[in-house]
Amino acid sequence: MERQRGQQHWKKIWAGSAGNMVEWFDWFVYASFATYFAGAFFPKGDATAQLMNTAGIFAVGFFMRPVGGWLLGRVGDRRGRKAALTLTVSLMSASAVLIAVAPPYDVAGYGGAVVLLLARLLQGLSVGGEYAASATYLTEAADPRRRGFASSFQYVSMTLGQILGLALLLLLQHTLSDAALHAWGWRVPFAVGALGAGVVFWLRRSMLETEVYEADAGTGDRGTLRALLRHKREALLVVALTTGGTVAYYTYTTYLTKYLSNTAGLPKRTATLVSLVALLVFAALQPLAGALSDRVGRRPLLIGFAVGSTFLTVPLLTLLAHAKTFWPAFGLSLVALVLVTGYTSINACVKAELFPTGVRALGVALPYALANAAFGGTAEYVALWFKNAGVESGFAWYVAGCAAVSLVVYVTMRETRDLDLTHVTPEPAPDPAPARRTEPA
């Protein structure tokens, strides 16, 4: 019986994370291949300006994520986690097809950029719901004593998606000429992503719903903004605790390859290899840190991340700017990703543990998507803006400042490890100061 329960547990983790991997493969290959297709959709000119244009479209996708968070979070709370997860991967498949066939500037002018923009909006809609549906599903499907471990596979799958994208990039770099990559090779990963999403759609149709969701009778307004407003404090907490983590994560994952190439001056292949190997180690660290949080709690890991990111981001990015070979760049990147692990390994379950079942998917999705739109999606664009303005070091201080904001939240929030997901209640507000007694005259 115990063995059968364990097999079901792993089946749910696999079902929840396999699709997440494909979703984030499609999401991240845009950033990984941007240096090759940036010139395809915009007039020839300054390379940094072209990258800023593609980074701007990348950021626009994030601004669609709150819409996806609201729409697909509502589906997840009202129709089930399975329904939301199936819908998200369908949208991602469609967006990947659009990018794969988008016409270049010399064929359709800015028409290709419009297709690219529409595809990114679809991706934003999809990922806005995927994060919350996946986080909620993995947290609810887990053994209550191992929620941190189980939910850590969300970032394992996210990182594996990026690793597969980087591995495909390396393969294409070694098999195609630079001219071929710029001309048509960059379309290959989007075609692969579309096919992968189709496979995952088939897998998700047979996945099991979580017992926590099926056992919840709920209320008539489950999955609505009205229901979420009864948990305003928790929603604001999700925004605040996400701020530092999402900026740091996108800095050391999606932007790292460009930073090593454009700022440190590493060859593109070397910069890609640094990111790939560092991310492999990063993915392996997630379950270890998640399991540690099941023993010591969530707050110690979050606080460790925020302290390290607040005080070490500036020296790390400064040293990375002067890393001229593989090993120094890899070592510094790995230090940064170890720090980020304190956030990535457990942030999914921490957010899911804050809300009751009837509003859990929406409660995670919408506030998280808003924070990502404001900070995660703009991280790369902000970095390039500082670089274009000639004050690139300002970006390091920006990342450190965001981490400091989250540090305050981590220190003051309650521990969520031992909460019962079927009886989650809002965090009580602080007791008002007692009225001063007035002695009778």
XYZ file of C-alpha atoms in Angstrom:
441
model
C 0.000 0.000 0.000
C 2.789 2.419 0.931
C 4.620 1.581 -2.294
C 1.474 2.179 -4.356
C 0.922 5.522 -2.623
C 4.509 6.480 -3.406
C 4.062 5.579 -7.082
C 0.923 7.720 -7.299
C 2.802 10.551 -5.625
C 5.594 10.452 -8.220
C 3.079 10.112 -11.050
C 1.420 13.354 -9.979
C 4.793 15.115 -9.680
C 5.721 13.903 -13.169
C 2.376 14.932 -14.648
C 2.575 18.379 -13.080
C 6.187 19.058 -13.965
C 6.571 17.525 -17.450
C 4.221 20.085 -18.938
C 5.853 22.826 -16.921
C 9.180 21.881 -18.518
C 7.796 22.293 -22.043
C 6.022 25.535 -21.119
C 9.235 27.065 -19.860
C 11.291 25.668 -22.739
C 9.054 27.666 -25.084
C 9.148 30.695 -22.784
C 12.921 30.786 -22.350
C 14.130 29.910 -25.846
C 12.884 33.351 -26.837
C 15.485 34.872 -24.536
C 18.182 32.305 -25.377
C 17.880 32.796 -29.153
C 17.194 36.556 -29.075
C 20.750 37.412 -30.125
C 20.151 35.484 -33.387
C 16.681 36.674 -34.374
C 16.881 40.256 -33.032
C 17.966 41.482 -36.476
C 15.311 39.483 -38.313
C 12.322 41.573 -37.246
C 13.796 45.069 -37.011
C 15.798 47.358 -39.331
C 19.535 46.860 -39.398
C 21.395 49.082 -36.960
C 22.921 49.053 -33.500
C 22.957 45.514 -32.037
C 22.113 46.731 -28.525
C 19.107 48.653 -29.894
C 17.859 45.509 -31.659
C 18.247 43.517 -28.446
C 16.340 46.211 -26.578
C 13.482 45.875 -29.081
C 13.303 42.107 -28.628
C 13.693 42.493 -24.852
C 10.811 44.961 -24.916
C 8.589 42.366 -26.617
C 9.851 39.816 -24.071
C 8.712 42.172 -21.300
C 5.314 42.724 -22.982
C 4.658 39.010 -22.607
C 4.971 39.453 -18.866
C 2.294 42.141 -18.853
C -0.133 39.585 -20.277
C 0.617 37.266 -17.383
C -1.771 38.998 -14.922
C -4.587 38.428 -17.428
C -3.567 34.786 -17.716
C -3.241 34.592 -13.954
C -6.784 35.859 -13.473
C -8.388 33.851 -16.282
C -6.585 30.531 -15.787
C -6.491 30.894 -12.002
C -10.273 31.147 -12.122
C -10.405 28.026 -14.303
C -8.128 26.195 -11.866
C -10.288 27.033 -8.847
C -13.646 26.480 -10.510
C -12.972 23.652 -12.981
C -9.976 21.967 -11.416
C -6.180 22.020 -11.596
C -6.198 19.511 -14.465
C -8.424 21.708 -16.651
C -6.175 24.740 -16.132
C -2.981 22.808 -16.846
C -4.398 21.359 -20.063
C -5.494 24.781 -21.302
C -2.154 26.451 -20.580
C -0.145 23.985 -22.637
C -2.571 24.373 -25.577
C -1.998 28.126 -25.616
C 1.767 27.667 -25.422
C 1.766 25.300 -28.395
C -0.103 27.850 -30.520
C 2.316 30.645 -29.603
C 5.366 28.534 -30.473
C 3.929 27.814 -33.927
C 3.401 31.546 -34.547
C 7.031 32.405 -33.733
C 8.332 29.526 -35.855
C 6.564 30.859 -38.959
C 6.810 34.644 -38.328
C 8.083 36.456 -41.482
C 11.314 38.519 -41.247
C 11.543 42.304 -41.668
C 12.838 42.163 -45.246
C 9.758 40.136 -46.278
C 6.881 41.710 -44.315
C 8.370 44.813 -42.717
C 7.107 45.224 -39.169
C 4.468 42.557 -39.828
C 6.851 39.913 -38.505
C 7.355 41.914 -35.318
C 3.564 42.095 -34.915
C 3.314 38.295 -35.213
C 6.143 38.006 -32.680
C 4.286 40.338 -30.338
C 1.030 38.379 -30.658
C 2.877 35.143 -29.933
C 4.465 36.623 -26.816
C 1.067 37.823 -25.623
C -0.261 34.272 -25.989
C 2.783 32.938 -24.152
C 2.228 35.436 -21.369
C -1.399 34.360 -21.071
C -0.332 30.715 -20.896
C 2.536 31.095 -18.435
C 0.465 33.423 -16.254
C -1.799 30.477 -15.515
C 0.803 27.703 -15.733
C 2.860 28.860 -12.778
C -0.062 28.932 -10.368
C -1.746 25.792 -11.676
C 1.527 23.878 -11.445
C 2.439 25.297 -8.021
C -1.015 24.517 -6.675
C -1.134 21.038 -8.176
C 2.326 20.000 -6.920
C 1.677 21.402 -3.432
C -1.753 19.796 -3.058
C -0.625 16.449 -4.503
C 2.286 16.137 -2.063
C 2.538 14.343 1.253
C 1.982 17.152 3.817
C 5.378 16.336 5.332
C 7.140 16.704 1.957
C 5.428 19.673 0.312
C 8.675 21.603 0.047
C 10.399 18.688 -1.673
C 7.509 17.994 -4.067
C 6.887 21.603 -5.059
C 10.610 22.154 -5.688
C 10.160 20.142 -8.886
C 8.388 23.142 -10.356
C 11.715 24.937 -10.653
C 13.464 21.684 -11.546
C 11.152 21.411 -14.549
C 11.393 25.129 -15.324
C 15.174 24.933 -15.246
C 15.234 21.732 -17.301
C 13.153 23.530 -19.904
C 15.770 26.251 -20.071
C 18.592 23.696 -20.069
C 17.024 21.912 -23.034
C 16.762 25.244 -24.802
C 20.410 26.057 -24.123
C 21.487 22.531 -25.117
C 19.622 22.903 -28.409
C 21.301 26.272 -28.891
C 24.738 24.699 -28.357
C 23.869 21.893 -30.775
C 22.788 24.357 -33.446
C 25.864 26.518 -32.818
C 28.082 23.502 -33.491
C 26.160 22.164 -36.501
C 25.103 25.343 -38.309
C 27.098 28.342 -39.442
C 26.542 31.681 -37.739
C 24.872 32.960 -40.909
C 22.469 30.006 -40.991
C 21.545 30.520 -37.342
C 20.713 34.159 -38.006
C 18.837 33.317 -41.211
C 16.642 30.377 -40.189
C 18.242 28.207 -37.463
C 16.636 30.204 -34.666
C 13.210 28.917 -35.812
C 14.092 25.305 -34.939
C 13.554 25.520 -31.136
C 10.104 27.035 -31.558
C 9.076 24.194 -33.875
C 10.437 21.703 -31.328
C 8.550 23.471 -28.546
C 5.275 23.292 -30.445
C 5.681 19.544 -30.941
C 6.608 19.033 -27.282
C 3.552 20.963 -26.128
C 1.366 18.708 -28.239
C 2.798 15.637 -26.519
C 2.257 17.148 -23.070
C -1.341 18.031 -23.960
C -1.946 14.325 -24.523
C -0.234 13.435 -21.214
C -2.188 15.972 -19.186
C -5.541 14.721 -20.392
C -4.984 11.552 -18.318
C -3.517 13.189 -15.202
C -5.181 12.762 -11.790
C -6.921 15.623 -9.972
C -5.644 16.403 -6.464
C -7.516 14.946 -3.496
C -7.420 18.312 -1.695
C -9.341 19.962 -4.547
C -11.860 17.115 -4.919
C -12.586 17.123 -1.183
C -13.304 20.854 -1.072
C -16.978 21.758 -1.322
C -16.098 25.414 -1.765
C -18.457 28.357 -2.120
C -20.337 29.922 -4.993
C -17.729 32.627 -5.528
C -14.677 30.347 -5.558
C -11.993 31.469 -7.999
C -13.397 35.017 -8.198
C -11.803 38.368 -7.432
C -14.420 38.865 -4.710
C -13.191 35.702 -2.977
C -9.573 36.814 -3.409
C -10.311 40.195 -1.837
C -11.087 38.387 1.406
C -7.388 37.492 1.410
C -5.906 40.883 0.517
C -3.072 40.566 3.013
C -1.941 37.218 1.600
C -2.170 38.547 -1.963
C 0.016 41.542 -1.091
C 2.410 39.177 0.653
C 2.801 37.158 -2.561
C 3.665 40.346 -4.485
C 6.225 41.454 -1.905
C 7.947 38.123 -1.384
C 8.174 37.631 -5.176
C 9.829 40.971 -5.929
C 13.428 40.166 -5.008
C 13.284 36.533 -6.059
C 11.982 37.085 -9.571
C 14.489 39.848 -10.361
C 17.397 37.723 -9.127
C 16.151 34.632 -10.952
C 15.805 36.321 -14.342
C 19.113 38.132 -13.878
C 21.078 34.916 -13.391
C 19.152 32.765 -15.868
C 17.667 34.491 -18.931
C 19.938 37.558 -18.865
C 23.166 35.829 -17.791
C 24.166 34.606 -21.268
C 23.768 38.098 -22.759
C 25.616 39.681 -19.842
C 28.588 37.352 -20.246
C 28.613 37.936 -24.007
C 27.924 41.680 -24.241
C 29.585 42.885 -21.028
C 32.294 40.375 -20.103
C 33.166 39.778 -23.750
C 32.969 35.988 -23.670
C 32.306 34.234 -27.006
C 28.624 33.341 -27.417
C 29.357 29.624 -27.282
C 31.339 29.956 -24.051
C 28.653 32.156 -22.458
C 25.994 29.614 -23.433
C 28.050 26.736 -22.014
C 28.540 28.595 -18.717
C 24.787 29.072 -18.379
C 24.050 25.473 -19.324
C 26.423 23.842 -16.828
C 25.486 26.253 -14.010
C 21.794 25.563 -14.590
C 22.366 21.799 -14.462
C 23.793 22.167 -10.950
C 21.038 24.635 -10.071
C 18.325 22.143 -11.076
C 19.916 19.413 -8.939
C 19.927 21.728 -5.901
C 16.169 22.406 -5.940
C 14.918 19.123 -4.357
C 17.698 19.223 -1.758
C 16.727 22.717 -0.663
C 13.018 21.842 -0.797
C 13.604 18.814 1.450
C 15.632 21.010 3.823
C 12.683 23.404 4.121
C 10.478 20.474 5.183
C 12.814 20.047 8.151
C 13.764 23.603 9.150
C 10.880 25.630 7.685
C 10.473 27.950 4.707
C 11.540 31.240 6.295
C 15.218 30.336 6.977
C 15.793 29.579 3.285
C 13.996 32.715 2.116
C 15.919 34.895 4.558
C 19.215 33.298 3.502
C 18.468 34.083 -0.142
C 17.526 37.687 0.578
C 20.533 38.422 2.815
C 22.935 36.935 0.257
C 21.339 38.719 -2.696
C 21.204 42.060 -0.893
C 24.890 42.103 0.021
C 26.535 39.972 -2.683
C 24.775 40.978 -5.920
C 26.943 44.039 -6.585
C 30.300 42.261 -6.092
C 29.102 39.182 -8.022
C 27.949 41.134 -11.090
C 31.069 43.315 -10.941
C 33.329 40.266 -10.944
C 31.269 38.576 -13.679
C 31.823 41.621 -15.896
C 35.557 40.871 -15.776
C 35.322 37.076 -16.184
C 37.187 36.355 -19.423
C 37.264 32.537 -19.366
C 34.875 29.664 -18.626
C 35.872 28.719 -15.061
C 35.695 32.143 -13.363
C 32.389 32.854 -15.104
C 31.022 29.432 -14.128
C 32.127 29.706 -10.487
C 30.613 33.146 -9.995
C 27.394 32.166 -11.782
C 27.063 29.108 -9.580
C 27.491 31.158 -6.389
C 24.673 33.436 -7.557
C 22.387 30.509 -8.413
C 23.049 28.824 -5.052
C 21.798 32.003 -3.385
C 18.729 32.108 -5.644
C 17.934 28.484 -4.723
C 16.769 29.665 -1.301
C 13.878 31.352 -3.110
C 13.200 29.165 -6.142
C 13.101 25.812 -4.339
C 10.178 26.720 -2.065
C 8.420 29.826 -3.330
C 5.723 27.740 -5.052
C 4.616 25.940 -1.896
C 4.950 29.036 0.306
C 2.483 30.923 -1.877
C 0.098 27.988 -2.207
C 0.176 27.445 1.565
C -1.145 30.973 2.156
C -4.576 30.448 0.561
C -7.602 28.141 1.064
C -8.434 25.623 -1.670
C -11.275 27.600 -3.265
C -9.048 30.560 -4.159
C -5.592 28.960 -4.080
C -4.883 28.942 -7.835
C -6.108 32.517 -8.333
C -4.452 33.677 -5.111
C -1.093 32.434 -6.332
C -1.555 33.342 -9.998
C -2.695 36.958 -10.037
C -0.412 38.551 -7.400
C 2.580 36.554 -8.653
C 1.889 37.544 -12.263
C 1.621 41.217 -11.274
C 4.973 41.052 -9.491
C 6.558 39.307 -12.460
C 5.172 41.847 -14.903
C 6.603 44.694 -12.845
C 9.960 43.172 -11.905
C 10.750 39.816 -13.548
C 9.690 40.630 -17.100
C 11.412 43.999 -17.067
C 14.699 42.802 -15.501
C 16.446 42.228 -18.818
C 15.148 45.466 -20.311
C 16.207 47.442 -17.220
C 19.667 45.846 -17.413
C 20.035 46.805 -21.086
C 18.740 50.308 -20.333
C 21.447 50.830 -17.707
C 24.031 49.486 -20.171
C 22.810 51.738 -22.985
C 22.906 54.716 -20.608
C 26.543 53.989 -19.729
C 25.865 53.173 -16.054
C 25.598 49.398 -16.175
C 26.625 49.062 -12.509
C 23.312 50.686 -11.571
C 21.510 47.477 -12.482
C 23.392 45.533 -9.794
C 22.223 48.007 -7.177
C 18.683 47.703 -8.522
C 18.728 43.899 -8.072
C 20.174 44.254 -4.565
C 17.493 46.803 -3.649
C 14.677 44.482 -4.769
C 16.180 41.688 -2.652
C 16.309 44.027 0.350
C 12.572 44.748 -0.014
C 11.798 41.040 0.040
C 14.110 40.528 3.009
C 11.875 42.733 5.148
C 8.876 40.604 4.150
C 10.616 37.289 4.842
C 11.665 38.411 8.313
C 8.155 39.474 9.296
C 5.975 36.774 7.634
C 4.656 33.695 9.408
C 6.016 30.186 8.893
C 3.824 28.140 6.528
C 5.429 24.680 6.665
C 2.968 23.104 9.130
C -0.262 24.632 7.814
C -3.084 22.225 6.929
C -4.076 22.960 3.307
C -7.687 21.989 4.012
C -8.000 24.500 6.872
C -6.002 27.538 5.735
C -7.198 30.796 7.272
C -6.059 34.379 6.674
C -3.100 35.543 8.703
C -4.427 37.487 11.684
C -3.776 41.192 11.739
C -1.621 42.571 14.536
C -3.519 43.283 17.734
C -4.240 46.979 18.142
C -2.406 48.776 20.901
C -4.343 48.513 24.170
C -6.158 51.635 25.219
C -4.517 53.499 28.054
C -6.472 53.247 31.297
C -7.595 56.529 32.798
C -7.566 56.534 36.551
C -10.627 58.146 38.195
C -9.996 61.560 39.664
